[in-house]
């Protein structure tokens, strides 16, 4: 399934691109993610823990940086993992593109996400909403981490990222789904301008 998201940060493009080069620092911003080993050659082992409703999914796997285009400010990451209880697999190819936006930076993320097993039962809409919530949390955590780096704070003293909470994510994803339904049925239809 293809998922597209974007977010904005107030820090300049060069600063955010430099931050993206620190893969452990970037992973520390993603709720539920933990890098466990640097395998060398831009490859990492790690875990991702997500709770969606009654299902707790804990994936162990690897992530590799396939492309790092400094001139185009573009990075491609390939990741794959298996649930620790054998209930499914996940594979993802993510492309992140950074572009200047005034004095800040816009980050566009395209994900091709493949799920099997328990995670796949939630359907495209719910998975897309959960992904949107996780990316918003990632952006918030990234802003805090970049700010801490700029202020020269000891990153070990910066509050750690919490695991991806099923209740919080579920409620926020449900709100997004209800908003879509509300707009579909209650916002007046405006015909496209014929030109």
mmCIF file of C-alpha atoms in Angstrom:
data_model
loop_
_atom_site.group_PDB
_atom_site.id
_atom_site.type_symbol
_atom_site.label_atom_id
_atom_site.label_comp_id
_atom_site.label_asym_id
_atom_site.label_seq_id
_atom_site.Cartn_x
_atom_site.Cartn_y
_atom_site.Cartn_z
ATOM 1 C CA UNK A 1 0.000 0.000 0.000
ATOM 2 C CA UNK A 2 1.281 3.445 -0.921
ATOM 3 C CA UNK A 3 1.127 6.129 1.776
ATOM 4 C CA UNK A 4 2.102 9.758 1.274
ATOM 5 C CA UNK A 5 2.587 12.217 4.128
ATOM 6 C CA UNK A 6 4.353 15.519 4.642
ATOM 7 C CA UNK A 7 5.236 17.754 7.542
ATOM 8 C CA UNK A 8 7.022 21.033 8.122
ATOM 9 C CA UNK A 9 9.723 22.067 10.564
ATOM 10 C CA UNK A 10 10.938 25.592 11.306
ATOM 11 C CA UNK A 11 14.637 24.712 11.116
ATOM 12 C CA UNK A 12 16.540 25.413 7.868
ATOM 13 C CA UNK A 13 17.029 22.763 5.184
ATOM 14 C CA UNK A 14 20.767 22.201 5.755
ATOM 15 C CA UNK A 15 20.237 21.617 9.479
ATOM 16 C CA UNK A 16 17.446 19.081 8.907
ATOM 17 C CA UNK A 17 19.427 17.283 6.174
ATOM 18 C CA UNK A 18 22.399 17.030 8.568
ATOM 19 C CA UNK A 19 20.062 15.640 11.237
ATOM 20 C CA UNK A 20 18.777 12.970 8.811
ATOM 21 C CA UNK A 21 22.361 11.689 8.425
ATOM 22 C CA UNK A 22 22.310 10.586 12.085
ATOM 23 C CA UNK A 23 20.256 7.400 11.625
ATOM 24 C CA UNK A 24 20.208 6.445 15.352
ATOM 25 C CA UNK A 25 19.050 9.997 16.162
ATOM 26 C CA UNK A 26 16.305 9.825 13.549
ATOM 27 C CA UNK A 27 15.185 6.386 14.792
ATOM 28 C CA UNK A 28 15.029 7.743 18.345
ATOM 29 C CA UNK A 29 12.294 10.135 17.180
ATOM 30 C CA UNK A 30 9.972 7.415 15.874
ATOM 31 C CA UNK A 31 7.569 6.155 18.569
ATOM 32 C CA UNK A 32 8.085 2.477 19.283
ATOM 33 C CA UNK A 33 11.328 2.176 17.271
ATOM 34 C CA UNK A 34 14.682 1.158 18.688
ATOM 35 C CA UNK A 35 17.955 0.500 16.892
ATOM 36 C CA UNK A 36 19.799 -2.365 18.507
ATOM 37 C CA UNK A 37 22.897 -2.698 16.318
ATOM 38 C CA UNK A 38 24.846 -0.830 13.642
ATOM 39 C CA UNK A 39 25.643 -3.521 11.071
ATOM 40 C CA UNK A 40 27.898 -1.240 9.003
ATOM 41 C CA UNK A 41 27.491 -0.046 5.410
ATOM 42 C CA UNK A 42 24.327 1.936 6.289
ATOM 43 C CA UNK A 43 22.559 -1.170 7.644
ATOM 44 C CA UNK A 44 20.943 -1.375 11.081
ATOM 45 C CA UNK A 45 19.125 -3.971 13.168
ATOM 46 C CA UNK A 46 16.258 -2.931 15.377
ATOM 47 C CA UNK A 47 12.773 -3.394 16.760
ATOM 48 C CA UNK A 48 9.438 -1.643 16.280
ATOM 49 C CA UNK A 49 6.673 -2.045 18.853
ATOM 50 C CA UNK A 50 3.126 -0.939 18.011
ATOM 51 C CA UNK A 51 -0.157 -1.604 19.764
ATOM 52 C CA UNK A 52 -3.290 -1.347 17.620
ATOM 53 C CA UNK A 53 -6.435 -2.195 19.545
ATOM 54 C CA UNK A 54 -6.034 -5.556 21.258
ATOM 55 C CA UNK A 55 -3.078 -6.536 19.071
ATOM 56 C CA UNK A 56 0.490 -5.884 20.187
ATOM 57 C CA UNK A 57 2.930 -6.181 17.320
ATOM 58 C CA UNK A 58 6.657 -6.322 17.926
ATOM 59 C CA UNK A 59 8.730 -6.504 14.754
ATOM 60 C CA UNK A 60 12.432 -7.308 14.720
ATOM 61 C CA UNK A 61 14.307 -6.704 11.501
ATOM 62 C CA UNK A 62 16.773 -4.617 9.574
ATOM 63 C CA UNK A 63 16.810 -1.270 7.820
ATOM 64 C CA UNK A 64 19.181 -0.171 5.067
ATOM 65 C CA UNK A 65 19.785 3.194 3.476
ATOM 66 C CA UNK A 66 19.627 2.480 -0.246
ATOM 67 C CA UNK A 67 20.152 6.020 -1.533
ATOM 68 C CA UNK A 68 21.482 9.221 -0.020
ATOM 69 C CA UNK A 69 21.327 12.116 -2.500
ATOM 70 C CA UNK A 70 22.838 15.183 -0.812
ATOM 71 C CA UNK A 71 22.331 17.456 -3.831
ATOM 72 C CA UNK A 72 18.656 16.531 -4.180
ATOM 73 C CA UNK A 73 18.121 16.230 -0.400
ATOM 74 C CA UNK A 74 16.585 12.775 -0.884
ATOM 75 C CA UNK A 75 16.999 9.557 1.086
ATOM 76 C CA UNK A 76 15.606 6.070 0.402
ATOM 77 C CA UNK A 77 15.324 3.524 3.217
ATOM 78 C CA UNK A 78 14.370 -0.133 2.894
ATOM 79 C CA UNK A 79 13.211 -1.998 6.011
ATOM 80 C CA UNK A 80 11.766 -5.423 6.722
ATOM 81 C CA UNK A 81 10.902 -7.346 9.844
ATOM 82 C CA UNK A 82 8.936 -10.201 11.304
ATOM 83 C CA UNK A 83 6.654 -10.215 14.338
ATOM 84 C CA UNK A 84 8.357 -11.883 17.305
ATOM 85 C CA UNK A 85 5.407 -14.294 17.717
ATOM 86 C CA UNK A 86 5.283 -15.235 14.038
ATOM 87 C CA UNK A 87 1.978 -13.447 13.391
ATOM 88 C CA UNK A 88 3.094 -11.493 10.377
ATOM 89 C CA UNK A 89 5.713 -9.607 8.447
ATOM 90 C CA UNK A 90 6.207 -6.009 7.414
ATOM 91 C CA UNK A 91 8.292 -4.552 4.616
ATOM 92 C CA UNK A 92 8.653 -0.906 3.739
ATOM 93 C CA UNK A 93 10.470 1.236 1.250
ATOM 94 C CA UNK A 94 10.416 4.873 2.305
ATOM 95 C CA UNK A 95 11.578 7.888 0.330
ATOM 96 C CA UNK A 96 12.066 11.168 2.191
ATOM 97 C CA UNK A 97 12.547 14.401 0.259
ATOM 98 C CA UNK A 98 13.480 17.668 1.945
ATOM 99 C CA UNK A 99 12.782 21.066 0.400
ATOM 100 C CA UNK A 100 13.152 24.642 1.636
ATOM 101 C CA UNK A 101 9.951 26.272 2.836
ATOM 102 C CA UNK A 102 10.572 29.891 3.736
ATOM 103 C CA UNK A 103 13.112 29.803 6.562
ATOM 104 C CA UNK A 104 12.090 26.218 7.403
ATOM 105 C CA UNK A 105 11.929 22.806 5.735
ATOM 106 C CA UNK A 106 9.178 20.686 4.224
ATOM 107 C CA UNK A 107 9.630 16.911 4.497
ATOM 108 C CA UNK A 108 7.709 14.754 1.998
ATOM 109 C CA UNK A 109 7.522 11.035 2.791
ATOM 110 C CA UNK A 110 6.378 8.326 0.374
ATOM 111 C CA UNK A 111 6.023 4.813 1.790
ATOM 112 C CA UNK A 112 5.337 1.558 0.034
ATOM 113 C CA UNK A 113 4.219 -0.585 2.967
ATOM 114 C CA UNK A 114 3.516 -4.306 2.727
ATOM 115 C CA UNK A 115 1.899 -6.078 5.677
ATOM 116 C CA UNK A 116 0.914 -9.675 6.233
ATOM 117 C CA UNK A 117 -0.681 -11.468 9.160
ATOM 118 C CA UNK A 118 -2.270 -9.667 12.129
ATOM 119 C CA UNK A 119 -1.249 -6.165 11.022
ATOM 120 C CA UNK A 120 -2.886 -6.595 7.607
ATOM 121 C CA UNK A 121 -6.353 -7.153 9.116
ATOM 122 C CA UNK A 122 -6.778 -3.454 9.920
ATOM 123 C CA UNK A 123 -7.201 -2.379 6.314
ATOM 124 C CA UNK A 124 -5.715 0.430 4.292
ATOM 125 C CA UNK A 125 -7.611 3.315 5.926
ATOM 126 C CA UNK A 126 -6.688 2.434 9.496
ATOM 127 C CA UNK A 127 -3.047 1.687 8.643
ATOM 128 C CA UNK A 128 -2.774 4.997 6.737
ATOM 129 C CA UNK A 129 -4.288 6.872 9.696
ATOM 130 C CA UNK A 130 -1.975 5.150 12.198
ATOM 131 C CA UNK A 131 0.990 5.967 9.942
ATOM 132 C CA UNK A 132 -0.105 9.620 9.785
ATOM 133 C CA UNK A 133 -0.278 9.771 13.588
ATOM 134 C CA UNK A 134 3.171 8.172 13.936
ATOM 135 C CA UNK A 135 4.669 10.631 11.432
ATOM 136 C CA UNK A 136 3.155 13.581 13.295
ATOM 137 C CA UNK A 137 4.660 12.274 16.531
ATOM 138 C CA UNK A 138 7.965 11.726 14.708
ATOM 139 C CA UNK A 139 7.937 15.354 13.494
ATOM 140 C CA UNK A 140 7.233 16.637 17.021
ATOM 141 C CA UNK A 141 9.994 14.480 18.514
ATOM 142 C CA UNK A 142 12.406 15.504 15.742
ATOM 143 C CA UNK A 143 11.767 19.207 16.421
ATOM 144 C CA UNK A 144 12.538 18.641 20.109
ATOM 145 C CA UNK A 145 15.712 16.684 19.369
ATOM 146 C CA UNK A 146 17.012 19.201 16.811
ATOM 147 C CA UNK A 147 16.293 22.015 19.277
ATOM 148 C CA UNK A 148 18.166 20.153 22.036
ATOM 149 C CA UNK A 149 21.154 19.641 19.721
ATOM 150 C CA UNK A 150 21.165 23.337 18.769
ATOM 151 C CA UNK A 151 21.055 24.371 22.435
ATOM 152 C CA UNK A 152 23.933 22.006 23.257
ATOM 153 C CA UNK A 153 21.906 19.883 25.659
ATOM 154 C CA UNK A 154 23.019 16.405 26.651
ATOM 155 C CA UNK A 155 20.737 14.159 24.579
ATOM 156 C CA UNK A 156 20.733 11.517 27.306
ATOM 157 C CA UNK A 157 18.919 14.087 29.464
ATOM 158 C CA UNK A 158 16.300 14.739 26.793
ATOM 159 C CA UNK A 159 13.074 12.845 27.491
ATOM 160 C CA UNK A 160 13.033 9.590 25.582
ATOM 161 C CA UNK A 161 10.437 8.745 22.974
ATOM 162 C CA UNK A 162 7.548 6.735 24.363
ATOM 163 C CA UNK A 163 6.437 3.467 22.783
ATOM 164 C CA UNK A 164 3.664 3.735 20.222
ATOM 165 C CA UNK A 165 0.586 3.587 22.462
ATOM 166 C CA UNK A 166 -2.360 1.717 21.020
ATOM 167 C CA UNK A 167 -4.988 3.744 22.850
ATOM 168 C CA UNK A 168 -3.578 7.152 21.918
ATOM 169 C CA UNK A 169 -2.886 6.150 18.311
ATOM 170 C CA UNK A 170 -6.221 4.397 17.984
ATOM 171 C CA UNK A 171 -8.174 7.398 19.273
ATOM 172 C CA UNK A 172 -6.334 9.823 17.019
ATOM 173 C CA UNK A 173 -6.710 7.532 13.983
ATOM 174 C CA UNK A 174 -10.418 7.087 14.766
ATOM 175 C CA UNK A 175 -10.832 10.864 14.925
ATOM 176 C CA UNK A 176 -9.183 11.158 11.492
ATOM 177 C CA UNK A 177 -11.481 8.491 10.043
ATOM 178 C CA UNK A 178 -14.587 10.149 11.513
ATOM 179 C CA UNK A 179 -13.489 13.505 10.124
ATOM 180 C CA UNK A 180 -13.210 11.939 6.645
ATOM 181 C CA UNK A 181 -16.719 10.445 6.967
ATOM 182 C CA UNK A 182 -18.136 13.728 8.285
ATOM 183 C CA UNK A 183 -16.661 15.663 5.363
ATOM 184 C CA UNK A 184 -17.935 13.126 2.862
ATOM 185 C CA UNK A 185 -21.528 13.292 4.083
ATOM 186 C CA UNK A 186 -21.962 16.770 5.517
ATOM 187 C CA UNK A 187 -19.680 19.189 3.669
ATOM 188 C CA UNK A 188 -21.521 20.559 0.622
ATOM 189 C CA UNK A 189 -20.319 19.276 -2.715
ATOM 190 C CA UNK A 190 -18.742 21.876 -4.971
ATOM 191 C CA UNK A 191 -18.626 20.947 -8.641
ATOM 192 C CA UNK A 192 -15.255 21.472 -10.318
ATOM 193 C CA UNK A 193 -15.031 24.660 -12.321
ATOM 194 C CA UNK A 194 -15.570 23.766 -15.966
ATOM 195 C CA UNK A 195 -13.271 26.452 -16.894
#
